[in-house]
XYZ file of C-alpha atoms in Angstrom:
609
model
C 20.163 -26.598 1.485
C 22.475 -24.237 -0.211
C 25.658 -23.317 2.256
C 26.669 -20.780 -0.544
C 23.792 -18.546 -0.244
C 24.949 -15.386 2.021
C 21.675 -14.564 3.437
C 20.069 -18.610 3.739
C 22.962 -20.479 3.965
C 21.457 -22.335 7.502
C 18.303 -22.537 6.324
C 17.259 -26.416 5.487
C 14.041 -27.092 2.946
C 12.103 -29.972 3.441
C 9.312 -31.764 1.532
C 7.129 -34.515 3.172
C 4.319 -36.545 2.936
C 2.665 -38.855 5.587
C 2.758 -41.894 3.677
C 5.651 -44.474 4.302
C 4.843 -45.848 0.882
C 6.001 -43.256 -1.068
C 8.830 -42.761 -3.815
C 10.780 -40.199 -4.278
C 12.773 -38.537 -6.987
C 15.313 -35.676 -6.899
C 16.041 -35.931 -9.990
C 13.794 -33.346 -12.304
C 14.346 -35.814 -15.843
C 13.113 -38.736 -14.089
C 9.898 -36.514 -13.437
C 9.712 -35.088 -16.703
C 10.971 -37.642 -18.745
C 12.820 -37.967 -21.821
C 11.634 -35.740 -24.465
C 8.637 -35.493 -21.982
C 6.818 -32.075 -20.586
C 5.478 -30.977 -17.304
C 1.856 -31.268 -19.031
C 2.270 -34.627 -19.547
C 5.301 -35.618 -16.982
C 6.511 -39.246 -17.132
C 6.218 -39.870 -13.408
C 2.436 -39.782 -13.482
C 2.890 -43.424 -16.137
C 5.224 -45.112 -13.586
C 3.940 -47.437 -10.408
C 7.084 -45.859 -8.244
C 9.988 -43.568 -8.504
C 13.653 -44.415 -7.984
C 14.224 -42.832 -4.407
C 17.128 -41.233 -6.276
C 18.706 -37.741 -4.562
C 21.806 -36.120 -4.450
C 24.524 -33.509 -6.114
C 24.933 -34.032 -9.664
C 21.134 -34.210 -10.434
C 19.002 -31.851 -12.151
C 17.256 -30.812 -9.331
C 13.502 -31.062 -8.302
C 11.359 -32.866 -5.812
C 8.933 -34.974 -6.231
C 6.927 -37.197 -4.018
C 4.497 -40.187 -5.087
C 1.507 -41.933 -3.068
C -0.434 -44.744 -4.465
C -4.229 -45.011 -2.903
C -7.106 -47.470 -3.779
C -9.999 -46.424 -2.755
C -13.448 -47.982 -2.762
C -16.508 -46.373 -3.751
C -18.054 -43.740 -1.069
C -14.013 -44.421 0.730
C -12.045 -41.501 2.108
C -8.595 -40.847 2.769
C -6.539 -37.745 3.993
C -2.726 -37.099 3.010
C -1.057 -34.713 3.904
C 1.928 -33.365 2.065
C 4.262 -31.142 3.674
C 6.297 -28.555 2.530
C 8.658 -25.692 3.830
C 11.862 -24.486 5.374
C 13.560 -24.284 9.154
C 16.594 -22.617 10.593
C 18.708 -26.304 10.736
C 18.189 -29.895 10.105
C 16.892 -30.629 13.236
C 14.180 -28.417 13.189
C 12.590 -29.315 9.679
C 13.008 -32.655 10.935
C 10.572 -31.541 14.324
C 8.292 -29.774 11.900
C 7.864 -32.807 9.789
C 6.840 -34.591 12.844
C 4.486 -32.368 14.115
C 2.806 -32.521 11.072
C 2.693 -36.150 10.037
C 0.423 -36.337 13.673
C -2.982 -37.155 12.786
C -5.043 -33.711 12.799
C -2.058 -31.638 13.096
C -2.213 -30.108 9.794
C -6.438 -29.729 9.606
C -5.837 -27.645 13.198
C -3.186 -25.330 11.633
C -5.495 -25.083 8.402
C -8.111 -23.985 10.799
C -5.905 -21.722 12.281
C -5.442 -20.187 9.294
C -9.029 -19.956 8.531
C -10.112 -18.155 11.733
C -7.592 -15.626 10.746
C -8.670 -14.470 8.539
C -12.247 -14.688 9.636
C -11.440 -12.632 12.325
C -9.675 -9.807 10.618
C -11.853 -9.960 7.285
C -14.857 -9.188 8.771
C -13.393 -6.913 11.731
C -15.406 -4.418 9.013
C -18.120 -5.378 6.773
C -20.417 -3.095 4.770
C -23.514 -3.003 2.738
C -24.190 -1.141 0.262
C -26.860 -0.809 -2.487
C -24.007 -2.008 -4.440
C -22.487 -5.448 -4.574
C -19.047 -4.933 -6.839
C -18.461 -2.141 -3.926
C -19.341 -4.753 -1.088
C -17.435 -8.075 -2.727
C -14.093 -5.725 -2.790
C -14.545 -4.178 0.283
C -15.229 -6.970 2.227
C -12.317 -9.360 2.084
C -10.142 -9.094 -1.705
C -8.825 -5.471 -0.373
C -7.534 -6.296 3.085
C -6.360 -10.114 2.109
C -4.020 -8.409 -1.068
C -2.849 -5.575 1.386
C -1.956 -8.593 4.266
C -0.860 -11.692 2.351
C 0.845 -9.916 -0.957
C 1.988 -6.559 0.494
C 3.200 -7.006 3.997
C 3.726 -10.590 4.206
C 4.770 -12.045 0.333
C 6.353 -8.245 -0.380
C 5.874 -10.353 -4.172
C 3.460 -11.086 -7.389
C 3.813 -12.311 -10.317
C 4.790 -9.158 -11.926
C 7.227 -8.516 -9.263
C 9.495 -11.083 -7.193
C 10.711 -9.216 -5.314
C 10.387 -9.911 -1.104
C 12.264 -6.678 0.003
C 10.472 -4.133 2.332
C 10.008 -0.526 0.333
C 10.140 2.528 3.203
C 7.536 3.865 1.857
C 6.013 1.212 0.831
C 4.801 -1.337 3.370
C 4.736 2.286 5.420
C 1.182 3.130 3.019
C 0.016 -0.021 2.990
C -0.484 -0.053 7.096
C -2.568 2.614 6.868
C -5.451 0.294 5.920
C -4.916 -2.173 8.913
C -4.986 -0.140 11.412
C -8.739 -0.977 12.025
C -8.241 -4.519 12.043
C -4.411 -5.501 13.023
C -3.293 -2.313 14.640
C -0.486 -4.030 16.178
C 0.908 -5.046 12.748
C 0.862 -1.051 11.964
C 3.126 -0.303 14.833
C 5.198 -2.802 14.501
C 6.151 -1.682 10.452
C 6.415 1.970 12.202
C 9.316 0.367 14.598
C 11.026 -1.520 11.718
C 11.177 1.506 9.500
C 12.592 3.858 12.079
C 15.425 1.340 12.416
C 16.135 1.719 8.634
C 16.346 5.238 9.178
C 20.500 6.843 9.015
C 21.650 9.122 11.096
C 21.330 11.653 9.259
C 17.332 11.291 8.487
C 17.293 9.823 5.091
C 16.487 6.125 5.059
C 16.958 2.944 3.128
C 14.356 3.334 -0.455
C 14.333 -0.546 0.026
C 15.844 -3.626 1.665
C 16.231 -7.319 1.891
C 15.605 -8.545 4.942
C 16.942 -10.961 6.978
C 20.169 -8.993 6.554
C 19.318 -5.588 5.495
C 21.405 -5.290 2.519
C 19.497 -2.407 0.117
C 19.783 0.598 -1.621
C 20.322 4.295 -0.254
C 19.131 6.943 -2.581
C 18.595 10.928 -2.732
C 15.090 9.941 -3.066
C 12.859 13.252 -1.486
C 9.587 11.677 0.011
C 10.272 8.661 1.350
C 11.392 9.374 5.337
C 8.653 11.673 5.328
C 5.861 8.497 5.149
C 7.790 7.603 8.620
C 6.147 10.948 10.454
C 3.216 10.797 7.972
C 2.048 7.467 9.232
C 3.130 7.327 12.576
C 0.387 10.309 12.988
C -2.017 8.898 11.017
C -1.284 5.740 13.317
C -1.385 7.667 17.079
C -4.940 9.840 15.781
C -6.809 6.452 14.879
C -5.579 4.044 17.919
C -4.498 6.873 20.448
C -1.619 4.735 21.126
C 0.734 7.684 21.948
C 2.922 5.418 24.522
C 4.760 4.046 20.902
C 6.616 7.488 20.683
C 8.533 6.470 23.063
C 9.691 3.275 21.740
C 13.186 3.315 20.300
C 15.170 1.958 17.397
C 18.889 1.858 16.444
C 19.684 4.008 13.476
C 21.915 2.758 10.633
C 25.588 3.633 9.164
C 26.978 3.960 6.322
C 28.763 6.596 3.670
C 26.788 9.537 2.682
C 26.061 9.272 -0.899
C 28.953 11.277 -3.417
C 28.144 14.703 -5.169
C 27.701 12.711 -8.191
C 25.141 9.518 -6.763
C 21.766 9.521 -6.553
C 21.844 5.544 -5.089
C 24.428 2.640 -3.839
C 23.426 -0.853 -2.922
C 25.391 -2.184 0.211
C 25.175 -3.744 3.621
C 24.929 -1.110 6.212
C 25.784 -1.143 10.192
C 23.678 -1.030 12.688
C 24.595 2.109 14.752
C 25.531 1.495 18.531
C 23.350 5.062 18.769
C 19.264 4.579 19.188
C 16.291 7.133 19.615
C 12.734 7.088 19.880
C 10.355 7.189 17.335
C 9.619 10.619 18.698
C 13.077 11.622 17.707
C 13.257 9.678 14.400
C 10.030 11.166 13.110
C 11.299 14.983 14.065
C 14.875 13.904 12.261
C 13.048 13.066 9.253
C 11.033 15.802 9.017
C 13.961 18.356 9.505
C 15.994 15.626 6.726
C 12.621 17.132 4.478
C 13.133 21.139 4.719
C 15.390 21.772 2.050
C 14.462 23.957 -0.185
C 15.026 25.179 -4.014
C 14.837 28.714 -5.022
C 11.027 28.756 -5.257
C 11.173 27.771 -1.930
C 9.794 24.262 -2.487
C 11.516 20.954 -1.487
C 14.166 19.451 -3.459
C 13.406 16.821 -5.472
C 16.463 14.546 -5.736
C 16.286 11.165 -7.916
C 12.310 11.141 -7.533
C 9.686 11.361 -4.771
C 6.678 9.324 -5.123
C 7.191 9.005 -8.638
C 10.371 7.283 -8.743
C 10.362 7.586 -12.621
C 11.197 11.390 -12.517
C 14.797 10.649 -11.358
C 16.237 13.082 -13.853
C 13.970 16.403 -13.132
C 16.316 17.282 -9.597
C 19.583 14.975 -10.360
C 21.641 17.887 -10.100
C 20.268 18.805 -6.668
C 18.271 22.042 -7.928
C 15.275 20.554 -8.853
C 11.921 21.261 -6.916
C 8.707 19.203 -6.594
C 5.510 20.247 -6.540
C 3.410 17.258 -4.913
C 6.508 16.711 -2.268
C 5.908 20.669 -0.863
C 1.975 19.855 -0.651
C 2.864 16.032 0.851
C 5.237 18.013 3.126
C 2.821 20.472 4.193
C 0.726 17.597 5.351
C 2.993 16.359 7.785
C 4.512 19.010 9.101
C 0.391 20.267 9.651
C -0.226 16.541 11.367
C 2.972 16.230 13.218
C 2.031 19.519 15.181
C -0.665 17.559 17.389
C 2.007 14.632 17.874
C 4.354 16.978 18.997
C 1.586 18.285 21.444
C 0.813 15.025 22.599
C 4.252 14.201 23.210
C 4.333 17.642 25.364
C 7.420 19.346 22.693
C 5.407 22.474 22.303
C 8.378 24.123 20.676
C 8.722 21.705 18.138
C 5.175 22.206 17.418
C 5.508 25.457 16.523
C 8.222 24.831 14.635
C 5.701 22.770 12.682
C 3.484 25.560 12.071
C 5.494 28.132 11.385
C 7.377 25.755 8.457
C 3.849 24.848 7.031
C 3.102 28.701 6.815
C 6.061 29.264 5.014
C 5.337 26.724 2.947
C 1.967 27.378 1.560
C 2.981 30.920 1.110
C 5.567 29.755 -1.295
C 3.372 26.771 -2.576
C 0.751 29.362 -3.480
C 3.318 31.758 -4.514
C 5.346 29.452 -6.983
C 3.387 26.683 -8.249
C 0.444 27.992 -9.373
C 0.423 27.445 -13.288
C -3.022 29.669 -13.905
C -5.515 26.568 -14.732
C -4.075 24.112 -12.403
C -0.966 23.440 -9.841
C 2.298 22.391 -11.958
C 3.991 19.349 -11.123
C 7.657 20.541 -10.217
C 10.955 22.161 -11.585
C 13.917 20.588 -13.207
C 17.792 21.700 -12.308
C 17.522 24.440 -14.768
C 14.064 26.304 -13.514
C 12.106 24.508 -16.745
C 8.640 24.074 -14.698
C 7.241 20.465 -15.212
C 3.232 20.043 -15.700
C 2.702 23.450 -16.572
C 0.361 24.315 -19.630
C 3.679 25.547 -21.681
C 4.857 21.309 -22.007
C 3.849 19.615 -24.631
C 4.292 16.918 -22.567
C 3.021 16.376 -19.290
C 1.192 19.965 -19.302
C -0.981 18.398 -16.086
C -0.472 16.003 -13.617
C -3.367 14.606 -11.147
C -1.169 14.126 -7.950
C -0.632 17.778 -7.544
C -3.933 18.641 -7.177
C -5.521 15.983 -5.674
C -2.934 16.729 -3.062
C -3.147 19.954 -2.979
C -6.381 19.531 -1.366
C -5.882 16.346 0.757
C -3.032 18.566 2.424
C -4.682 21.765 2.638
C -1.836 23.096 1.212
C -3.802 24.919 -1.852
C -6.283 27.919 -1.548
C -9.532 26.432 -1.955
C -10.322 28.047 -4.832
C -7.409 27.460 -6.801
C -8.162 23.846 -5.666
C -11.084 23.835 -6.623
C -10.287 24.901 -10.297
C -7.270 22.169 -10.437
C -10.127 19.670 -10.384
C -11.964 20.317 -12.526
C -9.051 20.910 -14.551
C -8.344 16.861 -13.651
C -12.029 16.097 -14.391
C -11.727 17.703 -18.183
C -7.905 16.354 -18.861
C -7.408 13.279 -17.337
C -10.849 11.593 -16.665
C -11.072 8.909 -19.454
C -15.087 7.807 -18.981
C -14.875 5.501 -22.547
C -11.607 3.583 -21.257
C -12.947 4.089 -17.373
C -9.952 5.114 -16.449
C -8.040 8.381 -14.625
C -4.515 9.167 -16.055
C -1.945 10.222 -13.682
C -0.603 12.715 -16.142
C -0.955 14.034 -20.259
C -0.244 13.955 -22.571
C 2.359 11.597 -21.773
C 6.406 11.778 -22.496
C 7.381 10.676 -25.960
C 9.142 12.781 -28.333
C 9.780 16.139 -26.770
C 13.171 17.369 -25.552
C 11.607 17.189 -21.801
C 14.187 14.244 -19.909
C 12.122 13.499 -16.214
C 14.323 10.375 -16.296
C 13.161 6.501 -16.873
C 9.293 7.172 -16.838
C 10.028 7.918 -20.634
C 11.421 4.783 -21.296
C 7.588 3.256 -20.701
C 5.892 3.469 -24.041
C 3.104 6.199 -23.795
C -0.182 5.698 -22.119
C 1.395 2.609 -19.974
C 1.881 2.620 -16.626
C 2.841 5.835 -15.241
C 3.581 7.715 -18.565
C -0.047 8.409 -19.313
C -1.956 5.326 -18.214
C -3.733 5.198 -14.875
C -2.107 4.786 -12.177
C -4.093 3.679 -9.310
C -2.332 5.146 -6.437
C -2.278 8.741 -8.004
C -6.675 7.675 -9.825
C -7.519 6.522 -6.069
C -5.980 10.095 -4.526
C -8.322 11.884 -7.350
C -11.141 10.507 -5.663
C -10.517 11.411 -2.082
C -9.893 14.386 -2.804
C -13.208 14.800 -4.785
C -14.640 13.719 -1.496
C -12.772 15.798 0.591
C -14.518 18.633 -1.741
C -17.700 17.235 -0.717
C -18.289 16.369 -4.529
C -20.608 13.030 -4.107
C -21.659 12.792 -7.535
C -18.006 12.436 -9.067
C -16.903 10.486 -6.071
C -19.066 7.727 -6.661
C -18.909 8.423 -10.445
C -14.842 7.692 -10.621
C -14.830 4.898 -7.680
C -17.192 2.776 -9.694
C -15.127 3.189 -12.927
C -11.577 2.125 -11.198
C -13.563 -0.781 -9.139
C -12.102 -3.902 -11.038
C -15.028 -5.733 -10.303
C -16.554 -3.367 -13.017
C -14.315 -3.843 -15.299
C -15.345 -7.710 -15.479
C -19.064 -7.650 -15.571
C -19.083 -9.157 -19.342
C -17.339 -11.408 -21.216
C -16.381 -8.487 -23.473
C -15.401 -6.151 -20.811
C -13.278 -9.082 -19.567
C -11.515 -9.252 -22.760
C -10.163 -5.852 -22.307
C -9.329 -5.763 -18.900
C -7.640 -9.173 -19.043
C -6.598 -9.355 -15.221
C -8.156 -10.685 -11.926
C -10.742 -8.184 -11.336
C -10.980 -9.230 -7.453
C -7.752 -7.112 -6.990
C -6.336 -3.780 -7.275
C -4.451 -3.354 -10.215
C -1.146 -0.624 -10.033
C -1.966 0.788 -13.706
C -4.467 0.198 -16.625
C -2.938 1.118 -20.299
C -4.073 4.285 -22.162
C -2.068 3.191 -25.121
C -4.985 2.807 -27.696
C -4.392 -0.744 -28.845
C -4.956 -1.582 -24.927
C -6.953 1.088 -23.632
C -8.737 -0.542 -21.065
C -6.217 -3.377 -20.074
C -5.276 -3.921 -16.822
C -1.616 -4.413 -16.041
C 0.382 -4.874 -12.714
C -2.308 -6.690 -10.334
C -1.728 -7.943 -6.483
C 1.311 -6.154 -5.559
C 0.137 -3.387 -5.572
C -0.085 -0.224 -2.302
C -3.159 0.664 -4.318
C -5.213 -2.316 -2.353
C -4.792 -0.088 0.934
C -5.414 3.069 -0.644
C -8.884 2.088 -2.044
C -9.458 0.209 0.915
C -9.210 4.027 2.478
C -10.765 5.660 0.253
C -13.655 3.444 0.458
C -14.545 2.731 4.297
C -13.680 6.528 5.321
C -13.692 8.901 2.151
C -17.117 7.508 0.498
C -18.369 6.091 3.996
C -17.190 8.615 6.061
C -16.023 6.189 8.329
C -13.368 7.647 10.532
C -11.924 6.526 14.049
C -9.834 8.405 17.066
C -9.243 6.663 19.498
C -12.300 5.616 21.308
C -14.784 7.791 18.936
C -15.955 7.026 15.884
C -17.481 9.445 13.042
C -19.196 8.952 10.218
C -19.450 11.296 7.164
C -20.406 9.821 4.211
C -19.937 11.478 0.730
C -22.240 8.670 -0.949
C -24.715 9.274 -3.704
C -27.688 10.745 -3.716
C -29.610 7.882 -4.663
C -28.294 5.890 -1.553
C -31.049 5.967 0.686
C -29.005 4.230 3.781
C -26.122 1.607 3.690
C -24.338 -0.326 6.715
C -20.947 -0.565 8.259
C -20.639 -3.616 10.616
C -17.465 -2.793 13.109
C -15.521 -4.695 15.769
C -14.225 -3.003 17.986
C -12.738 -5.693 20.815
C -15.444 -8.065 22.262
C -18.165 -5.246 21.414
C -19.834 -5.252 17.478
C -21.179 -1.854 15.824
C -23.854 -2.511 13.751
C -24.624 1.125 12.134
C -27.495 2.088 10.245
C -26.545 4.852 8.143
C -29.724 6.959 6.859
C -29.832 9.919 4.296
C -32.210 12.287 6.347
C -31.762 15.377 7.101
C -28.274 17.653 7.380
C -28.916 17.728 11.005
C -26.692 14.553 12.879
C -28.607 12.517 14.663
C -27.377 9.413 16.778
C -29.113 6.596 18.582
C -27.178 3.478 20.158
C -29.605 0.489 20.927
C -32.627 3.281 20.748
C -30.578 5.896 23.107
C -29.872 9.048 21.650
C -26.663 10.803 21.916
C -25.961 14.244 22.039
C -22.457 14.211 20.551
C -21.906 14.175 17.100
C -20.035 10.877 17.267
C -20.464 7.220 18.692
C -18.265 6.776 21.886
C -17.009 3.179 21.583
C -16.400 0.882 24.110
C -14.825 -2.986 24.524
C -18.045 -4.076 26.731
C -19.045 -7.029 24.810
C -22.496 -5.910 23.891
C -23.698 -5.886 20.414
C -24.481 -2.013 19.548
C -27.936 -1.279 17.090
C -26.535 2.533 16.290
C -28.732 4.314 13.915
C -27.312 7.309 12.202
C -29.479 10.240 10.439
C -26.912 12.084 8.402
């Protein structure tokens, strides 16, 4: 235990094994050895260890069992490891687990777990790369890295990100709703009083870092639609959260890392969500939102330091909500404030339309001084994907002016050799353009000119939302890992686990092709989306489900196994005719969707799209 640490200072650590035999060392050069290395430690040439522990040692643990065992003998130990809130209870937890069968049942536990919520959707396609990712690797790295680790070995980090954890929900919501709402509820209560929030924080104590960052209370509204339209679970408007206090951020700050209160004051979510949206509707001289120190892309801190600087993406992303708060604020009986919604989106897409239209494709945003960003007139960053690929996800573009921009993203930033889709180009280098720390990652990595998932997944939705099939199965197949893996030479490039998503793959020509941040990564949930319900046309409200697949022509038919309580939806999807037509266990329905019910029955649906 460490009494110094502020946050764990009660917490004990304990490390067991079911064997009274056993040795132990604390002390890490008795393990090692002298002159010795964890390869080859010296521990593994000695019959027992000196049961030595204590201050003053170079710290490790390390436990040793001697077994014997017979030809054709087994034997089970069971080595325990882990941490409780005192002494006490590590010692409990150690004896609850040194009980014969204690630790297979919890492994078994664990097992039907993730059974259960891995195959809560299954699919099959005509192809396997799509059905191996889609199947299990997407939800388990959105579950056990993103919500629960919050870490990977390119980041150790553990601290919750507003937005975040906030995206990554998104993709449970079929198969742990519950964990959904409850990251809704902890977000509100990282929310100020004033509407921004908390860009991250540590829990248990909540010590993180308040920025001028634009977009990220806006997820808060953003999700807690998306969350009420797929589960109908209206009822968790109305459950409340305490807001938090602390100083407002100087003229001169774009972010401070403290500890702040927990305000005495509380609200609903309701209330939170409308706070952050009004937090959102400030506005430059273009009449787009202010950009602060970065909104998605956290890299452009410099472009709206000084407070004048607009963004682009945020006034489509911001369209979005205020367009899918309106039926919230319906269901929640606030006409007014629904209006209110609908009269700022108007405004907004008149400017939008008015302002950021660069004559080939949407611009990006505008620094302090009025310089756009992404226009054609950069030699840097003349284009950027998330602008347009938004700009039709929100329905905040004209369609044909949306139309062109993707094309525009098809011809610039659609790498088919590399099989990768850049997030912008040419990237930031040597021009006097200063967007802020993005520059400071060597061009065509990450970010600056490499793909970046997130922003290459987005592309692809909004191809489908265009009803493009062709390049919607065209660009998911090239960003699929599991293609980027099918050779040993193709392996060689990539050089990263291609059962996950990875954040970025390099540009950069002596890596084109590499993979780089894998696990944590949001972009596990977002393909995860953009798979079941942009490509399969899955989608669910409530108690209806729809499907309305954008999949390629040469898919003759392809299946989506579903859950949905004690009931299972097996559905037959067939390419037939543009007419819907529905049958559920050889009944035909009228309506153009399946009405679902928790009646236990297995469901043969057949779907003629």
């Amino acid at each position: 235990k460490n009494p110094y640490s502020s946050e764990f200072g009660s917490q004990v650590a304990f490390f067991d094994v079911d064997d009274t035999s056993r040795t132990y060392t604390g002390d890490r050069t008795e393990f090692i050895g002298r002159n010795g290395t964890l390869n080859t430690p010296e521990a593994l040439t000695r019959l027992k260890l000196s049961n030595r522990a204590g201050a003053g040692l170079d710290p490790c643990a390390a436990l040793q069992v001697t077994a014997a065992l017979s030809a054709g003998q087994e034997r089970e130990i069971v080595f325990s490891l882990g941490a409780a809130k005192s002494e006490h209870d590590a010692s409990e937890l150690v004896r609850h687990f040194r009980v014969s069968g204690s630790a297979a049942n919890a492994l078994e536990r664990v097992k039907n777990y993730w059974q259960d919520t891995l195959t809560t959707i299954q699919i099959e396609t005509p192809d396997p790369a799509l059905n191996i990712l889609t199947n299990g690797w997407l939800m388990y790295q959105a579950l056990a890295c993103r919500l629960w680790a919050r870490s990977g070995y390119y980041q150790s980090g553990g601290a919750f990100g507003f937005r975040d954890q906030l995206q990554d929900v998104l993709a449970v919501t079929y198969a742990r709703p519950g964990l959904a709402r409850d990251q809704i509820i902890l977000c509100a209560s990282r929310q100020f009083k004033e509407g921004d929030v908390q860009h991250w924080w540590h829990p248990p104590t909540g010590r993180g870092v308040r920025t001028t960052c634009s977009d990220d209370y806006l997820w808060l509204p953003y999700v807690t639609s998306q969350y009420i339209l797929h589960t109908g679970d209206v009822a968790i408007l109305n459950e409340t959260a305490h807001f938090l206090e602390g100083r407002r951020l100087n003229p001169d700050e774009d972010s401070y890392y403290d500890l702040p209160n927990r305000s005495v004051d509380e609200a609903s979510i309701y209330t939170h969500c409308v706070l952050a949206i009004k937090n959102g509707l400030k506005f430059g001289i273009n009449g787009l939102p202010l950009m602060g120190s970065g909104d998605w892309n956290d890299g452009m801190d410099m472009v709206g330091r000084h407070g004048k600087g607009e963004s682009v993406w945020l006034a489509f992303f911001l369209h979005d909500v205020l367009q899918k708060y309106i039926k919230v604020a319906q269901l929640h009986g606030d006409e007014e404030f629904a209006k209110f919604c609908a009269g700022e989106a108007q405004k907004l897409k008149a400017n939008i339309n008015k302002n950021a239209w660069d004559g080939g494709w949407y611009r990006r945003a505008y620094f302090d001084n009025g310089t756009p960003l992404g226009s054609a007139v950069n030699p840097e960053c003349s284009i950027d994907s998330i602008s347009q690929s938004w700009s039709v996800l929100s329905g905040g573009g004209t369609p044909d002016r949306s139309a062109v921009a993707m094309e525009a993203v098809d011809k610039h930033l659609v790498d088919r050799q590399n099989m990768l889709i850049q997030l912008l180009d040419p990237p930031f280098d040597k021009s006097d353009m200063n967007p802020g720390y993005i520059k400071g990652y060597v061009p065509g990595v990450r970010e600056n000119g490499g793909q970046y998932s997130h922003a290459a997944i987005w592309t692809i939705m909004a191809f489908a939302a265009l009803g493009d099939n062709k390049r919607t199965w065209e660009l998911l197949q090239m960003i699929n890992p599991v293609n980027h893996a099918k050779s040993p030479e193709e392996t060689a490039v990539y050089k990263v686990e291609p059962y996950v998503m990875s954040a970025d793959v390099y540009k950069v020509t002596a890596h084109a092709g590499r993979g780089g941040w894998t696990w944590y990564t949001g972009s596990a949930g977002w393909m995860y989306q953009a798979i079941l319900q942009s490509l399969l046309g899955l989608k669910v409200e409530g108690n209806k489900l729809y499907v309305r697949p954008c999949t390629p022509d040469h898919w003759p038919s392809f299946k989506i196994h579903y859950k949905y309580g004690s009931a299972t939806y097996n559905i037959n999807v067939i390419k037939h005719t543009k007419t819907i037509a529905i049958k559920d266990n050889g009944i035909a329905i009228e309506s153009d969707f399946i009405l679902l019910k928790d009646d236990g029955i297995n469901h043969q649906v057949d779907i003629q799209v």
